[in-house]
């Protein structure tokens, strides 16, 4: 009797498992076809001198060249600067805004969520054009305001000056990156167990203590997700560079993604571009692992 | 469970059978097609009227060749004579057009015909073996007619080993423009000759006059990207009559005395506050500033730009040549025409050639095609295609500049790398780097790219 139940339940589990896999199959086919296979093709092509006319095996030649390429090194440094500045800034600011608007009335909360989410749903080209107008050396809003306030006596070419261009890119990236984290933090804060918060208040905890001891650990999975997604997006910063600076002035805004595009599409050096793509994927994976480890260490069950 | 697996297996087998069947059918059809194509090719050689094919044209925004209504009108006229050839068009832009073509080449989905200049058709895609030899379009009559306008056009449309990858339609010389009223108010028109040329010395005097008259920004040397870089190249090279390449177009020469002197002059003018530079702007930004009346001159001007901005400016844009030491400019040319991608289909190639011949050579359509570009015909026999049109007076000004057409060095191998190196060079010298050192580096990068492209 017991045996037959066990057999039946095993059959049911197997049937459910097969059904689940069948449901997954269409997505899996697309995932394998458009993600996994291109990844391996990219890896394979990175060992070739692959251009519009050549396809010759060169082993690690592209990788060796990559680390001797001063522009690639500069692009890598710029990319790391963007990540190191943008990711913490986006995370902290989003958490602050999320915490500030979460207790508000539903209407006000929705209003602020919409305001901060607007740059996310606005097309990158439209966002870039508006920022370009504001940064314009001759007719831009920034120079107009700063000049009017007496802060500057000579117009600044914000996107054309090595000292300011990368920071302008980071600022735009920041504004387009905070929308989703804010929405996620508001949702995550709404899911924090209210009884725990009330208990801590009864025990005499301050607001800060309640936040750090109760809320922060509860929203840690959301923080991890935001960190990983923002890191990946920052590493892959390309469209803003393409639309605003083309990597200039003097390579000061070159990022790895833009340099991959330049090598692959402008110079038709697909193999070299692929090698840089593989390197970028490895770096992103490493950063993500570190973030997983750090946030896991700080997590409280 | 067994039923499920059996059903799946049957499904997979059925799909395989269908796929195999489809493949066989395709092959049969392909074989039929091949037979037909062979027959058609033979027929084509016997009678040029019998070509039937669906072909695609990709065109960059060259005047009204960016306008679907105009192009569809041309195709409709073409189809009156060639009803069997269907032409579908895709309109490219200069921001993403090259990327689209690159992706198409790698995916094997290139169009049959593409419309652009020799720097792409000849020295890039042609040199990489992607284009069809168009020597048969270049018959003796065409060769003679086009050479009468300029031998540089004939040279530009062929590879160093003499293969023609482009059949040209139109051309122009790029020039600069001034805000007439601003110059008049500053009494700076005196520095421009009647024939719209001027010397480097007078150019500097005009800058000073504008500045003295309260013009905050006279002109902007834009160097935020490659867009419109022909303007900054022409400005820098003309100041002291420098050459960008040697005659064979296989060596870059701007690091020689005249080139460095011209670049140094631009830096000096900038340092003196007589000229501005902006590493955050490209030609379109500069043109907008000019159109707004924010700056007094544009370094990226031609007949087409004047037509485009004519209705939106509140001043008189006055086309002038680039200043040079002796007052005789050497203007960069622009040549536009057609190339055919080698898609391995002779019938389509024949159809594409018929279309090109119609658009460029037909005695009625040819001049109309040129008119639609807003430029000048490469065929001398077309004469003034703007006679009797509303554009006649405007175009006659630009026609006068044609005699200053200089060497078309845009066909130098490694052109793409050189373009990036150029605006980076401008950014470096305006950023304070030594002009000679930076220009040497630019020449080194460009020469390496040219050598690599020549050897590939």
XYZ file of C-alpha atoms in Angstrom:
757
model
C 0.000 0.000 0.000
C 2.731 2.399 1.139
C 4.837 1.370 -1.845
C 2.088 2.012 -4.376
C 1.463 5.530 -2.928
C 5.152 6.234 -3.162
C 5.227 5.026 -6.776
C 2.200 7.162 -7.634
C 3.668 10.261 -6.031
C 6.971 9.675 -7.851
C 5.086 9.398 -11.135
C 3.203 12.595 -10.355
C 6.417 14.416 -9.513
C 8.022 13.142 -12.729
C 4.996 14.237 -14.763
C 5.070 17.670 -13.156
C 8.784 17.940 -13.754
C 8.418 17.035 -17.412
C 5.542 19.484 -17.791
C 7.643 22.188 -16.181
C 10.514 21.505 -18.560
C 8.162 21.547 -21.528
C 6.813 24.914 -20.445
C 10.383 26.127 -20.168
C 11.352 24.719 -23.546
C 10.311 27.660 -25.784
C 12.175 30.164 -23.608
C 15.101 27.775 -23.329
C 15.369 27.478 -27.101
C 15.495 31.273 -27.438
C 17.901 31.576 -24.500
C 20.249 28.996 -25.974
C 19.890 30.368 -29.500
C 20.287 34.039 -28.715
C 22.400 34.043 -25.522
C 24.360 30.852 -24.934
C 25.350 30.103 -28.534
C 26.420 33.725 -29.289
C 28.412 33.691 -26.035
C 30.403 30.691 -27.185
C 30.701 32.133 -30.694
C 32.040 35.333 -29.127
C 34.527 33.336 -27.049
C 35.637 31.353 -30.081
C 35.959 34.396 -32.337
C 38.112 36.145 -29.741
C 40.950 33.774 -30.657
C 40.852 34.778 -34.312
C 42.013 37.722 -36.336
C 38.435 38.105 -37.512
C 37.807 41.061 -39.802
C 35.686 41.715 -42.883
C 38.341 39.989 -44.982
C 40.307 37.684 -42.629
C 39.534 34.805 -40.319
C 42.810 33.478 -38.996
C 43.529 31.706 -35.702
C 45.877 33.781 -33.559
C 45.420 32.169 -30.146
C 45.679 34.731 -27.391
C 46.908 37.423 -29.795
C 43.860 39.641 -29.314
C 44.138 39.375 -25.537
C 47.839 40.241 -25.607
C 47.156 43.234 -27.858
C 44.308 44.306 -25.586
C 46.546 44.734 -22.571
C 49.107 46.633 -24.640
C 46.470 48.968 -26.083
C 46.670 52.249 -24.189
C 43.180 53.303 -25.318
C 41.710 50.049 -24.037
C 43.434 50.586 -20.669
C 42.047 54.125 -20.564
C 38.584 52.835 -21.483
C 38.808 50.208 -18.743
C 39.823 52.789 -16.138
C 36.972 55.082 -17.242
C 34.526 52.178 -17.014
C 35.692 51.302 -13.510
C 35.391 54.953 -12.456
C 31.823 55.029 -13.766
C 30.968 51.831 -11.866
C 32.705 52.821 -8.635
C 31.020 56.237 -8.573
C 27.624 55.477 -10.086
C 26.744 52.218 -8.316
C 27.076 53.416 -4.694
C 25.569 56.791 -5.586
C 22.552 55.208 -7.266
C 22.066 52.701 -4.443
C 22.369 55.199 -1.586
C 20.271 57.879 -3.287
C 17.567 55.370 -4.244
C 17.438 54.027 -0.713
C 17.182 57.546 0.680
C 14.417 58.568 -1.728
C 12.656 55.224 -1.253
C 12.739 55.616 2.534
C 11.555 59.225 2.259
C 8.601 58.616 -0.046
C 7.523 55.232 1.349
C 5.666 56.666 4.389
C 3.894 59.279 2.247
C 0.261 59.232 1.179
C -0.350 56.877 -1.754
C -0.951 59.758 -4.188
C 2.247 61.603 -3.269
C 4.185 58.330 -3.322
C 2.935 57.537 -6.820
C 3.756 61.041 -7.969
C 7.373 60.780 -6.842
C 7.719 57.279 -8.223
C 6.525 58.592 -11.604
C 8.896 61.553 -11.485
C 11.927 59.414 -10.776
C 10.849 56.686 -13.201
C 10.289 59.090 -16.076
C 13.932 59.101 -17.312
C 13.855 55.289 -17.354
C 10.900 55.083 -19.709
C 12.070 58.015 -21.819
C 14.146 56.961 -24.810
C 17.909 57.227 -24.371
C 18.199 59.378 -27.493
C 15.642 61.883 -26.187
C 17.366 61.994 -22.799
C 20.764 62.471 -24.427
C 19.512 65.273 -26.691
C 18.013 67.192 -23.759
C 21.191 66.826 -21.701
C 23.279 67.863 -24.680
C 21.263 71.049 -24.913
C 21.766 71.728 -21.243
C 25.513 71.076 -21.485
C 25.924 73.189 -24.640
C 28.901 75.496 -24.344
C 27.220 78.481 -25.959
C 23.503 78.188 -25.319
C 23.304 75.595 -22.544
C 21.334 75.946 -19.338
C 24.252 75.094 -17.033
C 26.490 77.831 -18.378
C 23.579 80.270 -18.384
C 22.765 79.642 -14.727
C 26.375 79.529 -13.532
C 27.264 82.625 -15.518
C 24.200 84.415 -14.191
C 25.144 83.458 -10.645
C 28.673 84.717 -11.213
C 30.223 81.290 -10.599
C 31.962 81.191 -13.989
C 33.292 83.996 -16.132
C 33.888 81.866 -19.216
C 31.554 79.294 -20.717
C 32.519 75.679 -20.113
C 32.317 72.985 -22.768
C 30.986 70.406 -20.326
C 31.147 67.509 -22.749
C 34.227 68.822 -24.509
C 36.506 69.205 -21.522
C 38.530 66.243 -20.297
C 38.015 67.336 -16.706
C 34.216 67.420 -16.871
C 33.076 65.098 -19.671
C 33.167 61.811 -17.740
C 31.373 63.370 -14.762
C 28.653 64.650 -17.071
C 28.196 61.111 -18.389
C 28.032 59.773 -14.813
C 25.435 62.409 -13.919
C 23.204 61.441 -16.848
C 23.698 57.761 -16.102
C 22.745 58.458 -12.493
C 19.478 60.147 -13.439
C 18.517 57.357 -15.810
C 19.485 54.621 -13.328
C 17.695 55.660 -10.131
C 14.104 55.112 -11.297
C 13.941 51.358 -10.992
C 15.854 51.081 -7.671
C 13.543 53.673 -6.087
C 10.443 51.738 -7.132
C 12.023 48.512 -5.885
C 13.029 50.033 -2.536
C 9.548 51.472 -1.982
C 8.094 48.012 -2.643
C 10.711 46.294 -0.457
C 10.154 48.691 2.441
C 6.432 47.983 2.166
C 7.173 44.301 2.663
C 9.169 44.730 5.882
C 7.380 42.918 8.734
C 5.476 45.687 10.545
C 5.322 43.671 13.779
C 9.126 43.623 13.983
C 9.262 47.386 13.496
C 6.567 47.902 16.149
C 8.352 45.541 18.565
C 11.601 47.439 18.154
C 9.801 50.723 18.862
C 8.237 49.224 21.981
C 11.723 48.151 23.042
C 12.843 51.764 22.707
C 14.842 51.566 19.460
C 15.509 54.855 17.686
C 14.520 55.378 14.030
C 18.110 54.832 12.977
C 18.391 51.645 15.016
C 15.096 50.385 13.587
C 16.365 51.052 10.112
C 19.745 49.375 10.532
C 18.633 46.437 12.688
C 15.228 45.649 11.185
C 14.616 47.268 7.801
C 18.097 47.094 6.244
C 18.512 43.332 6.701
C 14.965 42.803 5.401
C 15.614 44.698 2.194
C 19.067 43.151 1.655
C 17.916 40.890 -1.230
C 16.543 43.970 -3.004
C 19.804 45.806 -2.369
C 21.760 42.897 -3.823
C 19.574 42.891 -6.931
C 19.956 46.667 -7.328
C 23.710 46.468 -6.883
C 24.116 43.737 -9.471
C 21.794 45.324 -12.031
C 23.287 48.806 -11.610
C 26.803 47.410 -11.835
C 26.020 45.572 -15.059
C 24.292 48.640 -16.543
C 27.187 50.886 -15.570
C 29.753 48.499 -17.029
C 27.748 48.424 -20.228
C 27.501 52.210 -20.550
C 27.540 52.743 -24.295
C 24.567 54.645 -25.717
C 25.280 57.876 -23.834
C 28.892 57.854 -25.005
C 27.878 57.141 -28.573
C 25.288 59.909 -28.573
C 27.193 62.558 -26.650
C 30.970 62.299 -26.864
C 32.085 59.451 -29.158
C 34.588 58.612 -26.433
C 36.213 62.044 -26.467
C 37.647 64.435 -25.662
C 40.963 62.691 -26.062
C 39.475 59.313 -25.022
C 38.434 60.678 -21.632
C 34.955 59.137 -21.939
C 35.885 55.965 -23.775
C 34.336 52.953 -22.071
C 34.989 49.321 -22.846
C 31.566 48.932 -24.426
C 32.084 51.940 -26.671
C 35.578 50.775 -27.588
C 34.190 47.338 -28.484
C 31.679 49.057 -30.751
C 34.391 51.225 -32.281
C 36.711 48.310 -33.002
C 33.965 46.009 -34.272
C 31.789 48.385 -36.260
C 34.075 51.229 -37.280
C 37.253 49.247 -37.881
C 35.615 45.864 -38.542
C 37.937 44.116 -36.079
C 35.365 41.652 -34.813
C 37.844 39.268 -33.181
C 39.470 42.027 -31.172
C 36.062 43.375 -30.175
C 35.022 39.905 -29.054
C 38.158 39.538 -26.928
C 37.291 42.767 -25.136
C 33.715 41.531 -24.747
C 34.940 38.333 -23.090
C 37.154 40.354 -20.767
C 34.249 42.633 -19.859
C 31.997 39.647 -19.127
C 34.635 38.192 -16.800
C 35.059 41.510 -14.973
C 31.282 41.887 -14.542
C 31.061 38.329 -13.237
C 33.853 39.019 -10.735
C 32.187 42.209 -9.515
C 28.877 40.391 -9.167
C 30.478 37.569 -7.143
C 32.083 40.101 -4.816
C 28.741 41.843 -4.368
C 26.991 38.546 -3.657
C 29.616 37.660 -1.065
C 29.530 41.062 0.637
C 25.756 41.322 0.796
C 25.430 37.691 1.906
C 27.879 38.376 4.748
C 25.737 41.297 5.879
C 22.452 39.451 5.510
C 20.503 38.432 8.625
C 17.941 35.658 8.580
C 4.286 9.067 -19.989
C 4.986 6.736 -22.896
C 2.174 8.411 -24.798
C 3.721 11.803 -24.182
C 7.175 10.701 -25.325
C 5.678 8.980 -28.342
C 3.705 12.097 -29.225
C 6.837 14.226 -28.883
C 8.868 11.854 -31.033
C 6.179 11.804 -33.684
C 6.078 15.583 -33.532
C 9.841 15.914 -33.925
C 9.910 13.392 -36.777
C 7.052 15.154 -38.533
C 8.838 18.482 -38.177
C 12.044 16.938 -39.542
C 10.155 15.486 -42.490
C 8.493 18.810 -43.182
C 11.850 20.545 -42.905
C 13.516 17.999 -45.212
C 10.626 18.263 -47.633
C 10.816 22.019 -47.561
C 14.564 21.834 -48.110
C 14.080 19.540 -51.083
C 11.388 21.805 -52.474
C 13.637 24.805 -51.967
C 16.450 23.015 -53.732
C 14.178 22.094 -56.607
C 13.043 25.706 -56.784
C 16.616 26.888 -56.430
C 17.637 24.592 -59.278
C 14.744 25.924 -61.322
C 15.762 29.431 -60.376
C 19.345 28.759 -61.329
C 18.230 27.395 -64.685
C 16.000 30.391 -65.145
C 18.771 32.712 -64.030
C 21.219 31.147 -66.467
C 18.666 31.462 -69.213
C 17.891 34.987 -68.157
C 21.563 35.909 -68.040
C 21.952 34.586 -71.552
C 18.886 36.512 -72.595
C 20.256 39.596 -70.898
C 23.394 39.438 -72.917
C 21.284 39.134 -76.022
C 18.558 41.595 -75.128
C 18.838 44.076 -72.282
C 15.066 44.441 -72.064
C 14.342 41.080 -70.491
C 15.735 41.478 -66.968
C 13.294 40.616 -64.207
C 14.355 40.873 -60.592
C 13.566 42.266 -57.179
C 16.400 44.519 -56.106
C 17.040 46.701 -53.094
C 18.563 50.146 -52.899
C 20.024 51.587 -49.706
C 20.666 55.273 -49.853
C 22.336 57.689 -47.487
C 20.638 61.079 -47.078
C 22.027 62.776 -50.173
C 19.685 65.655 -50.885
C 16.235 64.391 -51.820
C 17.483 60.846 -52.105
C 16.460 60.801 -48.455
C 12.897 61.597 -49.448
C 10.681 58.594 -50.199
C 8.313 60.557 -52.426
C 11.132 61.701 -54.710
C 12.818 58.308 -54.907
C 9.522 56.488 -55.456
C 8.808 58.888 -58.303
C 12.141 57.977 -59.915
C 11.411 54.279 -59.469
C 7.960 54.662 -61.003
C 9.513 56.322 -64.064
C 12.136 53.579 -64.203
C 9.424 50.920 -64.055
C 7.674 52.420 -67.060
C 10.656 51.283 -69.102
C 11.604 48.295 -66.945
C 8.419 46.775 -65.578
C 10.130 43.551 -64.542
C 12.520 45.145 -62.059
C 11.101 45.913 -58.640
C 13.203 48.289 -56.581
C 12.643 48.529 -52.848
C 14.415 51.274 -50.938
C 15.812 51.640 -47.438
C 16.891 55.053 -46.202
C 20.042 55.215 -44.098
C 21.370 58.040 -41.973
C 24.954 58.985 -41.292
C 24.692 58.117 -37.592
C 23.871 54.448 -37.932
C 24.080 53.782 -41.674
C 27.610 52.392 -41.639
C 26.743 50.049 -38.770
C 23.715 48.785 -40.690
C 25.847 48.075 -43.728
C 28.539 46.361 -41.635
C 25.917 44.159 -39.983
C 24.386 43.382 -43.383
C 27.764 42.422 -44.836
C 28.426 40.007 -41.963
C 24.908 38.589 -42.132
C 24.990 38.291 -45.933
C 21.986 40.566 -46.294
C 23.528 43.502 -48.126
C 21.368 45.462 -50.568
C 21.979 45.224 -54.286
C 22.649 48.934 -54.773
C 24.042 51.452 -52.344
C 24.339 55.188 -52.829
C 27.211 57.055 -51.197
C 30.746 58.277 -51.890
C 34.037 56.649 -52.905
C 35.390 56.683 -49.326
C 32.856 53.986 -48.494
C 32.152 52.304 -51.821
C 35.707 52.189 -53.142
C 38.203 52.419 -50.317
C 36.175 50.505 -47.751
C 33.700 47.947 -49.095
C 35.256 47.784 -52.551
C 38.746 47.258 -51.174
C 37.386 44.459 -49.004
C 36.005 42.619 -52.009
C 32.350 43.213 -51.271
C 31.462 45.209 -54.366
C 30.920 44.403 -58.034
C 33.253 45.754 -60.714
C 31.346 48.451 -62.603
C 33.874 48.873 -65.404
C 31.240 48.073 -68.024
C 29.236 51.133 -66.957
C 32.339 53.243 -67.431
C 32.327 53.091 -71.212
C 34.434 55.470 -73.292
C 31.644 58.028 -73.552
C 31.010 58.124 -69.793
C 34.717 58.222 -69.025
C 35.299 61.162 -71.351
C 32.216 63.050 -70.194
C 33.039 62.681 -66.485
C 36.750 63.388 -66.956
C 35.785 66.653 -68.620
C 34.332 67.765 -65.287
C 37.287 66.506 -63.282
C 39.754 63.670 -63.688
C 39.763 63.428 -59.899
C 36.254 61.942 -60.087
C 37.409 59.128 -62.372
C 40.348 58.394 -60.095
C 38.212 58.500 -56.962
C 35.748 55.928 -58.268
C 38.338 53.234 -58.871
C 40.625 51.185 -56.683
C 44.410 51.587 -56.952
C 44.426 48.586 -59.302
C 41.893 50.216 -61.612
C 38.644 48.456 -60.681
C 35.617 50.763 -60.714
C 33.459 50.255 -57.627
C 31.403 53.407 -57.991
C 29.425 54.988 -60.765
C 29.087 58.655 -59.835
C 26.029 60.859 -60.158
C 26.845 64.175 -58.568
C 29.500 66.179 -56.795
C 30.158 69.396 -54.983
C 32.874 71.313 -53.258
C 32.561 71.911 -49.544
C 33.044 75.486 -48.469
C 32.291 77.704 -45.494
C 29.665 80.376 -44.933
C 29.495 83.648 -43.082
C 26.660 85.579 -41.524
C 26.591 88.432 -44.032
C 24.913 90.938 -41.733
C 27.347 90.257 -38.878
C 30.310 90.758 -41.195
C 28.734 93.867 -42.647
C 28.141 95.353 -39.209
C 31.749 94.634 -38.248
C 33.005 96.104 -41.532
C 34.642 92.745 -42.170
C 33.262 92.190 -45.675
C 36.223 94.204 -46.954
C 38.433 91.204 -46.197
C 36.567 88.935 -48.596
C 37.273 89.185 -52.313
C 34.511 89.602 -54.846
C 34.946 86.039 -55.996
C 34.339 84.964 -52.382
C 37.918 83.904 -51.706
C 40.112 85.429 -48.983
C 43.597 85.181 -47.586
C 44.665 83.785 -44.237
C 45.812 87.236 -43.215
C 42.435 88.752 -44.045
C 40.655 85.902 -42.325
C 42.483 86.825 -39.130
C 41.673 90.493 -39.632
C 38.005 89.628 -40.118
C 38.034 87.630 -36.871
C 39.503 90.612 -35.081
C 36.944 92.986 -36.618
C 34.086 90.740 -35.535
C 35.513 90.471 -32.049
C 35.979 94.234 -31.834
C 32.390 94.650 -32.907
C 31.181 92.574 -29.978
C 30.740 89.179 -31.620
C 31.411 86.836 -28.713
C 32.038 83.679 -30.758
C 33.175 84.153 -34.328
C 33.430 80.528 -35.358
C 33.765 77.126 -33.739
C 36.309 74.480 -34.682
C 34.111 71.508 -33.807
C 35.918 68.313 -32.904
C 33.529 66.185 -30.884
C 33.361 63.481 -33.529
C 33.762 62.788 -37.195
C 30.522 64.415 -38.365
C 31.366 67.117 -40.907
C 35.097 66.726 -40.424
C 35.704 67.724 -44.046
C 35.171 71.300 -42.864
C 37.845 71.309 -40.192
C 40.245 69.457 -42.476
C 39.711 72.003 -45.246
C 40.140 74.903 -42.825
C 43.406 73.580 -41.381
C 44.942 72.557 -44.686
C 43.988 75.675 -46.640
C 45.459 78.224 -44.231
C 48.967 77.482 -45.534
C 48.125 75.236 -48.516
C 49.003 71.972 -46.822
C 48.336 68.541 -48.300
C 46.694 65.749 -46.353
C 48.246 62.929 -48.373
C 50.787 62.402 -51.069
C 49.575 61.993 -54.655
C 49.407 58.221 -54.373
C 47.170 58.541 -51.291
C 49.316 56.086 -49.374
C 51.053 58.465 -46.995
C 49.653 61.177 -44.722
C 51.469 64.479 -44.738
C 49.828 66.973 -42.415
C 52.842 66.854 -40.099
C 54.870 68.736 -42.693
C 55.582 72.434 -42.229
C 52.457 73.835 -43.927
C 50.094 71.526 -42.092
C 51.575 72.156 -38.674
C 51.622 75.895 -39.373
C 47.923 75.849 -40.230
C 47.015 73.885 -37.117
C 49.201 76.136 -34.973
C 47.412 79.159 -36.444
C 44.051 77.733 -35.360
C 45.370 77.174 -31.839
C 46.814 80.700 -31.760
C 43.522 82.201 -32.940
C 41.732 80.219 -30.267
C 44.174 81.303 -27.569
C 43.762 84.908 -28.680
C 39.999 84.552 -28.312
C 39.419 85.171 -32.009
C 38.141 81.681 -32.681
C 36.544 79.077 -30.480
C 36.816 75.311 -30.393
C 34.453 72.781 -28.937
C 35.348 69.164 -28.332
C 31.737 68.558 -27.383
C 30.309 69.568 -30.751
C 30.127 68.070 -34.214
C 29.208 69.789 -37.470
C 25.458 69.540 -36.894
C 25.863 71.394 -33.585
C 27.992 74.037 -35.247
C 25.472 74.447 -38.060
C 22.734 74.914 -35.499
C 24.751 77.623 -33.756
C 25.283 79.296 -37.111
C 21.615 79.028 -38.026
C 20.664 80.492 -34.638
C 22.929 83.465 -35.283
C 25.070 82.560 -32.271
C 28.247 82.361 -34.343
C 29.337 84.350 -37.359
C 30.524 81.538 -39.619
C 30.209 77.866 -40.381
C 33.039 75.653 -41.556
C 30.656 72.986 -42.800
C 28.764 74.443 -45.711
C 27.705 73.505 -49.197
C 24.806 74.054 -51.593
C 22.692 71.391 -49.954
C 23.162 72.907 -46.488
C 22.104 76.302 -47.748
C 18.944 74.791 -49.218
C 18.267 73.039 -45.925
C 18.798 76.066 -43.687
C 17.528 78.770 -46.072
C 14.057 78.904 -44.589
C 15.100 78.754 -40.941
C 17.760 81.476 -40.747
C 17.031 85.117 -40.055
C 20.130 86.380 -41.846
C 21.911 85.937 -45.164
C 24.192 82.895 -45.191
C 26.938 83.933 -47.581
C 29.050 81.101 -48.971
C 32.794 81.755 -49.103
C 35.859 79.663 -49.849
C 38.237 78.607 -47.107
C 40.974 81.182 -46.512
C 44.425 80.419 -47.850
C 47.775 82.175 -47.757
C 47.699 83.100 -51.456
C 43.937 83.481 -51.691
C 43.570 80.447 -53.950
C 41.765 77.752 -52.027
C 41.840 74.012 -52.556
C 38.409 72.793 -51.655
C 37.486 69.301 -50.545
C 35.090 67.639 -52.886
C 32.145 65.427 -52.260
C 31.298 62.772 -54.823
C 28.177 60.636 -54.599
C 27.073 57.773 -56.742
C 26.159 54.125 -56.821
C 27.848 50.852 -56.083
C 26.581 47.286 -56.302
C 27.178 44.720 -53.581
C 28.347 41.347 -54.818
C 25.489 39.114 -53.705
C 26.375 36.384 -56.166
C 23.290 36.873 -58.314
C 24.072 37.926 -61.869
C 20.484 38.712 -62.725
C 20.226 41.124 -59.825
C 23.539 42.687 -60.777
C 22.241 43.249 -64.307
C 19.028 44.718 -62.948
C 20.967 46.958 -60.570
C 23.154 48.196 -63.406
C 20.087 49.020 -65.475
C 18.695 51.018 -62.579
C 21.961 52.902 -62.077
C 22.227 53.643 -65.790
C 18.694 54.977 -65.774
C 19.165 57.195 -62.732
C 22.585 58.524 -63.700
C 22.774 58.346 -67.503
C 19.263 58.658 -68.896
C 19.146 61.941 -70.774
C 15.906 63.012 -69.098
C 16.198 61.323 -65.711
C 19.936 61.958 -65.216
C 19.677 65.759 -64.824
C 16.565 65.338 -62.662
C 18.431 62.909 -60.403
C 21.275 65.395 -60.037
C 18.843 68.220 -59.303
C 17.292 66.183 -56.527
C 20.656 65.863 -54.782
C 21.151 69.622 -54.685
C 24.671 69.187 -56.077
C 26.298 69.309 -59.497
C 26.448 66.694 -62.247
C 29.644 64.725 -62.728
C 28.768 64.566 -66.413
C 29.909 67.695 -68.224
C 27.342 67.084 -70.962
C 24.496 67.813 -68.537
C 25.605 71.431 -68.347
C 23.814 73.551 -65.778
C 20.958 71.366 -64.573
C 19.545 74.265 -62.566
C 18.953 76.570 -65.537
C 15.448 77.912 -65.396
C 14.790 76.551 -61.931
C 14.250 78.463 -58.703
C 17.693 77.281 -57.570
C 19.583 78.739 -60.509
C 20.933 81.849 -58.776
C 21.852 80.026 -55.572
C 23.590 77.190 -57.374
C 25.575 79.497 -59.640
C 27.482 80.706 -56.570
C 28.529 77.174 -55.691
C 29.273 76.348 -59.308
C 31.982 79.004 -59.161
C 33.733 77.071 -56.398
C 34.033 73.950 -58.537
C 37.218 75.228 -60.131
C 38.900 75.016 -56.728
C 38.227 71.289 -56.376
C 41.323 69.662 -54.920
C 42.644 66.148 -54.799
C 40.060 63.611 -53.554
C 42.195 62.018 -50.872
C 39.175 60.498 -49.128
C 39.928 57.268 -50.977
C 43.151 56.676 -49.041
C 43.095 53.211 -47.436
C 42.545 53.290 -43.683
C 40.237 56.274 -44.048
C 38.042 55.308 -41.070
C 40.968 55.260 -38.614
C 42.266 58.549 -40.002
C 38.918 60.227 -39.379
C 38.942 59.294 -35.702
C 42.599 60.263 -35.402
C 41.814 63.680 -36.926
C 39.249 64.854 -34.417
C 41.342 63.410 -31.628
C 44.271 65.455 -32.948
C 42.176 68.630 -32.820
C 41.111 67.839 -29.266
C 44.735 67.298 -28.285
C 46.149 70.493 -29.782
C 43.343 72.680 -28.456
C 43.821 70.940 -25.132
C 47.376 72.216 -25.021
C 49.489 69.442 -26.538
C 52.388 70.430 -28.755
C 51.070 70.745 -32.316
C 54.032 69.090 -34.018
C 54.076 66.140 -31.600
C 50.324 65.598 -31.805
C 50.334 65.889 -35.600
C 53.235 63.441 -35.865
C 51.191 61.014 -33.806
C 48.133 61.581 -36.017
C 50.195 60.912 -39.127
C 51.728 57.813 -37.526
C 48.283 56.371 -36.684
C 46.926 57.217 -40.139
C 49.952 55.777 -41.965
C 49.771 52.565 -39.948
C 46.074 52.243 -40.784
C 46.737 52.935 -44.460
C 49.509 50.354 -44.555
C 47.396 47.763 -42.779
C 44.436 48.392 -45.094
C 46.659 48.234 -48.162
C 48.110 44.892 -47.081
C 44.824 43.274 -46.145
